[in-house]
């Protein structure tokens, strides 16, 4: 099952890195923020987690938010293929989270993350070799600005990939799956803010509306009644 999770994670990375260069940071982040909805659906199908009617409202709000987000950059011409690739990355990320939660029931966090990253790297290297045979990838490109390239690659591998994924997988058995995926809504906000300072990108009204709609959709998906019920139980016991 680790190999299956690695394959899913590899497809996520492949579609993600293919779609990101085609879109602005804000559009990418808001579109990817739809992953909690995918997580709710896949979690119901794979883990048997309850699927409430509010998820339908969540899906509707998120789809509308993504639609508005797509047209937020229509003046510059938003790349439809990029949107589809980021949505694909979002779907496979949710699948990866669900299967990781199921695998963590019987596997230690350190063992699981080690073999998960190992198999994913092997799949990535095989893909690069195949792409180089067809001329889609040139190994010589890594030699341009070699030191700076490897600094960036190492930072990306250590911080968001290894550290971020290890901490997330550690939390999966301890917290609600939908709750964890909903916390990722912080990423569109932080990514958009950083893009303003780093790349000089502008936040349009439609992008804000799209983000708010996706946020509303995810808030519909949160199990608020369970949180309130637990809070009442604690008060009664105390």
C-alpha positions as protocol buffer text, in pm:
chain_id: "A"
residue {
  index: 1
  type: UNK
  ca { x: 0 y: 0 z: 0 }
}
residue {
  index: 2
  type: UNK
  ca { x: 296 y: 234 z: 49 }
}
residue {
  index: 3
  type: UNK
  ca { x: 379 y: 191 z: -319 }
}
residue {
  index: 4
  type: UNK
  ca { x: 22 y: 288 z: -415 }
}
residue {
  index: 5
  type: UNK
  ca { x: 44 y: 600 z: -196 }
}
residue {
  index: 6
  type: UNK
  ca { x: 381 y: 684 z: -354 }
}
residue {
  index: 7
  type: UNK
  ca { x: 232 y: 651 z: -702 }
}
residue {
  index: 8
  type: UNK
  ca { x: -57 y: 880 z: -607 }
}
residue {
  index: 9
  type: UNK
  ca { x: 184 y: 1134 z: -453 }
}
residue {
  index: 10
  type: UNK
  ca { x: 402 y: 1117 z: -766 }
}
residue {
  index: 11
  type: UNK
  ca { x: 104 y: 1195 z: -994 }
}
residue {
  index: 12
  type: UNK
  ca { x: 17 y: 1485 z: -761 }
}
residue {
  index: 13
  type: UNK
  ca { x: 368 y: 1629 z: -793 }
}
residue {
  index: 14
  type: UNK
  ca { x: 376 y: 1570 z: -1170 }
}
residue {
  index: 15
  type: UNK
  ca { x: 48 y: 1754 z: -1235 }
}
residue {
  index: 16
  type: UNK
  ca { x: 131 y: 2022 z: -977 }
}
residue {
  index: 17
  type: UNK
  ca { x: 472 y: 2115 z: -1120 }
}
residue {
  index: 18
  type: UNK
  ca { x: 325 y: 2106 z: -1470 }
}
residue {
  index: 19
  type: UNK
  ca { x: 35 y: 2337 z: -1385 }
}
residue {
  index: 20
  type: UNK
  ca { x: 204 y: 2591 z: -1156 }
}
residue {
  index: 21
  type: UNK
  ca { x: 418 y: 2766 z: -1424 }
}
residue {
  index: 22
  type: UNK
  ca { x: 106 y: 2825 z: -1636 }
}
residue {
  index: 23
  type: UNK
  ca { x: -82 y: 3025 z: -1369 }
}
residue {
  index: 24
  type: UNK
  ca { x: -39 y: 3314 z: -1129 }
}
residue {
  index: 25
  type: UNK
  ca { x: 33 y: 3217 z: -769 }
}
residue {
  index: 26
  type: UNK
  ca { x: -305 y: 3342 z: -645 }
}
residue {
  index: 27
  type: UNK
  ca { x: -504 y: 3152 z: -909 }
}
residue {
  index: 28
  type: UNK
  ca { x: -300 y: 2837 z: -842 }
}
residue {
  index: 29
  type: UNK
  ca { x: -345 y: 2854 z: -465 }
}
residue {
  index: 30
  type: UNK
  ca { x: -719 y: 2921 z: -472 }
}
residue {
  index: 31
  type: UNK
  ca { x: -781 y: 2645 z: -726 }
}
residue {
  index: 32
  type: UNK
  ca { x: -579 y: 2397 z: -521 }
}
residue {
  index: 33
  type: UNK
  ca { x: -779 y: 2497 z: -212 }
}
residue {
  index: 34
  type: UNK
  ca { x: -1064 y: 2282 z: -344 }
}
residue {
  index: 35
  type: UNK
  ca { x: -884 y: 1972 z: -212 }
}
residue {
  index: 36
  type: UNK
  ca { x: -1086 y: 1951 z: 115 }
}
residue {
  index: 37
  type: UNK
  ca { x: -1395 y: 1877 z: -94 }
}
residue {
  index: 38
  type: UNK
  ca { x: -1215 y: 1596 z: -276 }
}
residue {
  index: 39
  type: UNK
  ca { x: -1094 y: 1472 z: 62 }
}
residue {
  index: 40
  type: UNK
  ca { x: -1449 y: 1456 z: 198 }
}
residue {
  index: 41
  type: UNK
  ca { x: -1572 y: 1256 z: -102 }
}
residue {
  index: 42
  type: UNK
  ca { x: -1275 y: 1016 z: -120 }
}
residue {
  index: 43
  type: UNK
  ca { x: -1276 y: 975 z: 258 }
}
residue {
  index: 44
  type: UNK
  ca { x: -1639 y: 865 z: 240 }
}
residue {
  index: 45
  type: UNK
  ca { x: -1569 y: 616 z: -40 }
}
residue {
  index: 46
  type: UNK
  ca { x: -1245 y: 469 z: 101 }
}
residue {
  index: 47
  type: UNK
  ca { x: -1271 y: 507 z: 479 }
}
residue {
  index: 48
  type: UNK
  ca { x: -1649 y: 509 z: 509 }
}
residue {
  index: 49
  type: UNK
  ca { x: -1657 y: 854 z: 668 }
}
residue {
  index: 50
  type: UNK
  ca { x: -2006 y: 1003 z: 671 }
}
residue {
  index: 51
  type: UNK
  ca { x: -2105 y: 1218 z: 372 }
}
residue {
  index: 52
  type: UNK
  ca { x: -2345 y: 1491 z: 482 }
}
residue {
  index: 53
  type: UNK
  ca { x: -2580 y: 1701 z: 270 }
}
residue {
  index: 54
  type: UNK
  ca { x: -2372 y: 2006 z: 351 }
}
residue {
  index: 55
  type: UNK
  ca { x: -2095 y: 1860 z: 136 }
}
residue {
  index: 56
  type: UNK
  ca { x: -2316 y: 1922 z: -167 }
}
residue {
  index: 57
  type: UNK
  ca { x: -2331 y: 2291 z: -71 }
}
residue {
  index: 58
  type: UNK
  ca { x: -1956 y: 2283 z: -17 }
}
residue {
  index: 59
  type: UNK
  ca { x: -1896 y: 2137 z: -363 }
}
residue {
  index: 60
  type: UNK
  ca { x: -2128 y: 2390 z: -528 }
}
residue {
  index: 61
  type: UNK
  ca { x: -1962 y: 2688 z: -355 }
}
residue {
  index: 62
  type: UNK
  ca { x: -1613 y: 2561 z: -436 }
}
residue {
  index: 63
  type: UNK
  ca { x: -1689 y: 2497 z: -802 }
}
residue {
  index: 64
  type: UNK
  ca { x: -1836 y: 2847 z: -833 }
}
residue {
  index: 65
  type: UNK
  ca { x: -1530 y: 2989 z: -656 }
}
residue {
  index: 66
  type: UNK
  ca { x: -1294 y: 2808 z: -893 }
}
residue {
  index: 67
  type: UNK
  ca { x: -1499 y: 2928 z: -1192 }
}
residue {
  index: 68
  type: UNK
  ca { x: -1473 y: 3291 z: -1077 }
}
residue {
  index: 69
  type: UNK
  ca { x: -1105 y: 3244 z: -997 }
}
residue {
  index: 70
  type: UNK
  ca { x: -1045 y: 3115 z: -1349 }
}
residue {
  index: 71
  type: UNK
  ca { x: -1194 y: 3433 z: -1495 }
}
residue {
  index: 72
  type: UNK
  ca { x: -1015 y: 3657 z: -1243 }
}
residue {
  index: 73
  type: UNK
  ca { x: -721 y: 3667 z: -1483 }
}
residue {
  index: 74
  type: UNK
  ca { x: -922 y: 3657 z: -1805 }
}
residue {
  index: 75
  type: UNK
  ca { x: -772 y: 3991 z: -1906 }
}
residue {
  index: 76
  type: UNK
  ca { x: -433 y: 3820 z: -1928 }
}
residue {
  index: 77
  type: UNK
  ca { x: -581 y: 3491 z: -2045 }
}
residue {
  index: 78
  type: UNK
  ca { x: -582 y: 3225 z: -1773 }
}
residue {
  index: 79
  type: UNK
  ca { x: -449 y: 2893 z: -1899 }
}
residue {
  index: 80
  type: UNK
  ca { x: -730 y: 2634 z: -1893 }
}
residue {
  index: 81
  type: UNK
  ca { x: -481 y: 2347 z: -1909 }
}
residue {
  index: 82
  type: UNK
  ca { x: -305 y: 2489 z: -1604 }
}
residue {
  index: 83
  type: UNK
  ca { x: -635 y: 2500 z: -1412 }
}
residue {
  index: 84
  type: UNK
  ca { x: -711 y: 2138 z: -1504 }
}
residue {
  index: 85
  type: UNK
  ca { x: -362 y: 2025 z: -1401 }
}
residue {
  index: 86
  type: UNK
  ca { x: -383 y: 2201 z: -1064 }
}
residue {
  index: 87
  type: UNK
  ca { x: -729 y: 2051 z: -1005 }
}
residue {
  index: 88
  type: UNK
  ca { x: -581 y: 1711 z: -1090 }
}
residue {
  index: 89
  type: UNK
  ca { x: -302 y: 1777 z: -839 }
}
residue {
  index: 90
  type: UNK
  ca { x: -565 y: 1871 z: -581 }
}
residue {
  index: 91
  type: UNK
  ca { x: -758 y: 1547 z: -641 }
}
residue {
  index: 92
  type: UNK
  ca { x: -450 y: 1326 z: -613 }
}
residue {
  index: 93
  type: UNK
  ca { x: -333 y: 1513 z: -303 }
}
residue {
  index: 94
  type: UNK
  ca { x: -665 y: 1435 z: -136 }
}
residue {
  index: 95
  type: UNK
  ca { x: -635 y: 1071 z: -243 }
}
residue {
  index: 96
  type: UNK
  ca { x: -283 y: 1064 z: -98 }
}
residue {
  index: 97
  type: UNK
  ca { x: -411 y: 1202 z: 235 }
}
residue {
  index: 98
  type: UNK
  ca { x: -692 y: 946 z: 260 }
}
residue {
  index: 99
  type: UNK
  ca { x: -470 y: 647 z: 183 }
}
residue {
  index: 100
  type: UNK
  ca { x: -198 y: 780 z: 414 }
}
residue {
  index: 101
  type: UNK
  ca { x: -446 y: 795 z: 700 }
}
residue {
  index: 102
  type: UNK
  ca { x: -549 y: 436 z: 633 }
}
residue {
  index: 103
  type: UNK
  ca { x: -186 y: 320 z: 609 }
}
residue {
  index: 104
  type: UNK
  ca { x: -85 y: 499 z: 929 }
}
residue {
  index: 105
  type: UNK
  ca { x: -319 y: 276 z: 1129 }
}
residue {
  index: 106
  type: UNK
  ca { x: -72 y: -11 z: 1095 }
}
residue {
  index: 107
  type: UNK
  ca { x: 255 y: 167 z: 1012 }
}
residue {
  index: 108
  type: UNK
  ca { x: 494 y: 382 z: 1214 }
}
residue {
  index: 109
  type: UNK
  ca { x: 518 y: 744 z: 1097 }
}
residue {
  index: 110
  type: UNK
  ca { x: 895 y: 731 z: 1041 }
}
residue {
  index: 111
  type: UNK
  ca { x: 886 y: 404 z: 848 }
}
residue {
  index: 112
  type: UNK
  ca { x: 590 y: 513 z: 636 }
}
residue {
  index: 113
  type: UNK
  ca { x: 729 y: 856 z: 541 }
}
residue {
  index: 114
  type: UNK
  ca { x: 1075 y: 714 z: 466 }
}
residue {
  index: 115
  type: UNK
  ca { x: 952 y: 453 z: 219 }
}
residue {
  index: 116
  type: UNK
  ca { x: 685 y: 688 z: 84 }
}
residue {
  index: 117
  type: UNK
  ca { x: 946 y: 950 z: -10 }
}
residue {
  index: 118
  type: UNK
  ca { x: 1191 y: 685 z: -132 }
}
residue {
  index: 119
  type: UNK
  ca { x: 943 y: 524 z: -372 }
}
residue {
  index: 120
  type: UNK
  ca { x: 820 y: 867 z: -489 }
}
residue {
  index: 121
  type: UNK
  ca { x: 1178 y: 975 z: -568 }
}
residue {
  index: 122
  type: UNK
  ca { x: 1238 y: 653 z: -762 }
}
residue {
  index: 123
  type: UNK
  ca { x: 921 y: 708 z: -966 }
}
residue {
  index: 124
  type: UNK
  ca { x: 1025 y: 1068 z: -1028 }
}
residue {
  index: 125
  type: UNK
  ca { x: 1371 y: 965 z: -1149 }
}
residue {
  index: 126
  type: UNK
  ca { x: 1219 y: 706 z: -1384 }
}
residue {
  index: 127
  type: UNK
  ca { x: 983 y: 971 z: -1522 }
}
residue {
  index: 128
  type: UNK
  ca { x: 1272 y: 1213 z: -1579 }
}
residue {
  index: 129
  type: UNK
  ca { x: 1469 y: 945 z: -1765 }
}
residue {
  index: 130
  type: UNK
  ca { x: 1169 y: 868 z: -1988 }
}
residue {
  index: 131
  type: UNK
  ca { x: 1110 y: 1239 z: -2055 }
}
residue {
  index: 132
  type: UNK
  ca { x: 1476 y: 1288 z: -2145 }
}
residue {
  index: 133
  type: UNK
  ca { x: 1452 y: 1008 z: -2402 }
}
residue {
  index: 134
  type: UNK
  ca { x: 1168 y: 1192 z: -2576 }
}
residue {
  index: 135
  type: UNK
  ca { x: 1340 y: 1530 z: -2550 }
}
residue {
  index: 136
  type: UNK
  ca { x: 1096 y: 1673 z: -2293 }
}
residue {
  index: 137
  type: UNK
  ca { x: 1368 y: 1712 z: -2031 }
}
residue {
  index: 138
  type: UNK
  ca { x: 1735 y: 1807 z: -2059 }
}
residue {
  index: 139
  type: UNK
  ca { x: 1975 y: 1710 z: -1779 }
}
residue {
  index: 140
  type: UNK
  ca { x: 2207 y: 1985 z: -1901 }
}
residue {
  index: 141
  type: UNK
  ca { x: 1953 y: 2239 z: -1775 }
}
residue {
  index: 142
  type: UNK
  ca { x: 2056 y: 2159 z: -1418 }
}
residue {
  index: 143
  type: UNK
  ca { x: 2405 y: 2287 z: -1493 }
}
residue {
  index: 144
  type: UNK
  ca { x: 2280 y: 2643 z: -1550 }
}
residue {
  index: 145
  type: UNK
  ca { x: 2328 y: 2830 z: -1223 }
}
residue {
  index: 146
  type: UNK
  ca { x: 2408 y: 2495 z: -1064 }
}
residue {
  index: 147
  type: UNK
  ca { x: 2471 y: 2613 z: -706 }
}
residue {
  index: 148
  type: UNK
  ca { x: 2160 y: 2832 z: -685 }
}
residue {
  index: 149
  type: UNK
  ca { x: 1943 y: 2564 z: -848 }
}
residue {
  index: 150
  type: UNK
  ca { x: 2046 y: 2300 z: -598 }
}
residue {
  index: 151
  type: UNK
  ca { x: 2004 y: 2540 z: -305 }
}
residue {
  index: 152
  type: UNK
  ca { x: 1643 y: 2602 z: -408 }
}
residue {
  index: 153
  type: UNK
  ca { x: 1579 y: 2232 z: -476 }
}
residue {
  index: 154
  type: UNK
  ca { x: 1720 y: 2130 z: -137 }
}
residue {
  index: 155
  type: UNK
  ca { x: 1512 y: 2390 z: 48 }
}
residue {
  index: 156
  type: UNK
  ca { x: 1196 y: 2282 z: -137 }
}
residue {
  index: 157
  type: UNK
  ca { x: 1270 y: 1918 z: -60 }
}
residue {
  index: 158
  type: UNK
  ca { x: 1350 y: 1969 z: 309 }
}
residue {
  index: 159
  type: UNK
  ca { x: 1090 y: 2225 z: 419 }
}
residue {
  index: 160
  type: UNK
  ca { x: 756 y: 2193 z: 233 }
}
residue {
  index: 161
  type: UNK
  ca { x: 804 y: 1836 z: 110 }
}
residue {
  index: 162
  type: UNK
  ca { x: 980 y: 1622 z: 372 }
}
residue {
  index: 163
  type: UNK
  ca { x: 911 y: 1826 z: 687 }
}
residue {
  index: 164
  type: UNK
  ca { x: 563 y: 1940 z: 584 }
}
residue {
  index: 165
  type: UNK
  ca { x: 443 y: 1599 z: 468 }
}
residue {
  index: 166
  type: UNK
  ca { x: 598 y: 1420 z: 768 }
}
residue {
  index: 167
  type: UNK
  ca { x: 417 y: 1647 z: 1015 }
}
residue {
  index: 168
  type: UNK
  ca { x: 90 y: 1615 z: 825 }
}
residue {
  index: 169
  type: UNK
  ca { x: 110 y: 1235 z: 812 }
}
residue {
  index: 170
  type: UNK
  ca { x: 193 y: 1232 z: 1184 }
}
residue {
  index: 171
  type: UNK
  ca { x: -128 y: 1426 z: 1256 }
}
residue {
  index: 172
  type: UNK
  ca { x: -356 y: 1212 z: 1037 }
}
residue {
  index: 173
  type: UNK
  ca { x: -438 y: 943 z: 1299 }
}
residue {
  index: 174
  type: UNK
  ca { x: -490 y: 1207 z: 1570 }
}
residue {
  index: 175
  type: UNK
  ca { x: -725 y: 1454 z: 1399 }
}
residue {
  index: 176
  type: UNK
  ca { x: -1025 y: 1454 z: 1170 }
}
residue {
  index: 177
  type: UNK
  ca { x: -922 y: 1420 z: 806 }
}
residue {
  index: 178
  type: UNK
  ca { x: -1155 y: 1698 z: 688 }
}
residue {
  index: 179
  type: UNK
  ca { x: -1027 y: 1929 z: 961 }
}
residue {
  index: 180
  type: UNK
  ca { x: -664 y: 1882 z: 853 }
}
residue {
  index: 181
  type: UNK
  ca { x: -742 y: 1940 z: 486 }
}
residue {
  index: 182
  type: UNK
  ca { x: -944 y: 2251 z: 572 }
}
residue {
  index: 183
  type: UNK
  ca { x: -644 y: 2400 z: 749 }
}
residue {
  index: 184
  type: UNK
  ca { x: -478 y: 2412 z: 408 }
}
residue {
  index: 185
  type: UNK
  ca { x: -700 y: 2709 z: 333 }
}
residue {
  index: 186
  type: UNK
  ca { x: -426 y: 2912 z: 496 }
}
residue {
  index: 187
  type: UNK
  ca { x: -206 y: 2838 z: 194 }
}
residue {
  index: 188
  type: UNK
  ca { x: -402 y: 3048 z: -61 }
}
residue {
  index: 189
  type: UNK
  ca { x: -388 y: 3348 z: 172 }
}
residue {
  index: 190
  type: UNK
  ca { x: -19 y: 3314 z: 258 }
}
residue {
  index: 191
  type: UNK
  ca { x: 81 y: 3229 z: -101 }
}
residue {
  index: 192
  type: UNK
  ca { x: -108 y: 3527 z: -242 }
}
residue {
  index: 193
  type: UNK
  ca { x: 46 y: 3764 z: 14 }
}
residue {
  index: 194
  type: UNK
  ca { x: 398 y: 3636 z: -58 }
}
residue {
  index: 195
  type: UNK
  ca { x: 336 y: 3664 z: -433 }
}
residue {
  index: 196
  type: UNK
  ca { x: 255 y: 4034 z: -390 }
}
residue {
  index: 197
  type: UNK
  ca { x: 594 y: 4104 z: -230 }
}
residue {
  index: 198
  type: UNK
  ca { x: 807 y: 3855 z: -424 }
}
residue {
  index: 199
  type: UNK
  ca { x: 659 y: 3869 z: -775 }
}
residue {
  index: 200
  type: UNK
  ca { x: 458 y: 4192 z: -773 }
}
residue {
  index: 201
  type: UNK
  ca { x: 134 y: 4007 z: -852 }
}
residue {
  index: 202
  type: UNK
  ca { x: -197 y: 4185 z: -802 }
}
residue {
  index: 203
  type: UNK
  ca { x: -497 y: 4053 z: -610 }
}
residue {
  index: 204
  type: UNK
  ca { x: -811 y: 4122 z: -812 }
}
residue {
  index: 205
  type: UNK
  ca { x: -1168 y: 4149 z: -681 }
}
residue {
  index: 206
  type: UNK
  ca { x: -1266 y: 3828 z: -860 }
}
residue {
  index: 207
  type: UNK
  ca { x: -975 y: 3642 z: -704 }
}
residue {
  index: 208
  type: UNK
  ca { x: -1087 y: 3754 z: -357 }
}
residue {
  index: 209
  type: UNK
  ca { x: -1447 y: 3650 z: -431 }
}
residue {
  index: 210
  type: UNK
  ca { x: -1324 y: 3315 z: -560 }
}
residue {
  index: 211
  type: UNK
  ca { x: -1120 y: 3260 z: -245 }
}
residue {
  index: 212
  type: UNK
  ca { x: -1415 y: 3352 z: -22 }
}
residue {
  index: 213
  type: UNK
  ca { x: -1643 y: 3110 z: -207 }
}
residue {
  index: 214
  type: UNK
  ca { x: -1394 y: 2825 z: -180 }
}
residue {
  index: 215
  type: UNK
  ca { x: -1349 y: 2912 z: 188 }
}
residue {
  index: 216
  type: UNK
  ca { x: -1726 y: 2908 z: 238 }
}
residue {
  index: 217
  type: UNK
  ca { x: -1743 y: 2571 z: 68 }
}
residue {
  index: 218
  type: UNK
  ca { x: -1480 y: 2428 z: 299 }
}
residue {
  index: 219
  type: UNK
  ca { x: -1651 y: 2577 z: 605 }
}
residue {
  index: 220
  type: UNK
  ca { x: -1966 y: 2390 z: 502 }
}
residue {
  index: 221
  type: UNK
  ca { x: -1760 y: 2070 z: 507 }
}
residue {
  index: 222
  type: UNK
  ca { x: -1632 y: 2118 z: 862 }
}
residue {
  index: 223
  type: UNK
  ca { x: -1800 y: 1897 z: 1127 }
}
residue {
  index: 224
  type: UNK
  ca { x: -1913 y: 2189 z: 1343 }
}
residue {
  index: 225
  type: UNK
  ca { x: -2182 y: 1986 z: 1522 }
}
residue {
  index: 226
  type: UNK
  ca { x: -1920 y: 1739 z: 1651 }
}
residue {
  index: 227
  type: UNK
  ca { x: -1702 y: 2021 z: 1782 }
}
residue {
  index: 228
  type: UNK
  ca { x: -1998 y: 2177 z: 1965 }
}
residue {
  index: 229
  type: UNK
  ca { x: -2107 y: 1838 z: 2101 }
}
residue {
  index: 230
  type: UNK
  ca { x: -1761 y: 1765 z: 2242 }
}
residue {
  index: 231
  type: UNK
  ca { x: -1750 y: 2111 z: 2397 }
}
residue {
  index: 232
  type: UNK
  ca { x: -2085 y: 2055 z: 2570 }
}
residue {
  index: 233
  type: UNK
  ca { x: -1975 y: 1713 z: 2697 }
}
residue {
  index: 234
  type: UNK
  ca { x: -1660 y: 1861 z: 2850 }
}
residue {
  index: 235
  type: UNK
  ca { x: -1864 y: 2134 z: 3025 }
}
residue {
  index: 236
  type: UNK
  ca { x: -2109 y: 1877 z: 3161 }
}
residue {
  index: 237
  type: UNK
  ca { x: -1829 y: 1655 z: 3293 }
}
residue {
  index: 238
  type: UNK
  ca { x: -1655 y: 1948 z: 3459 }
}
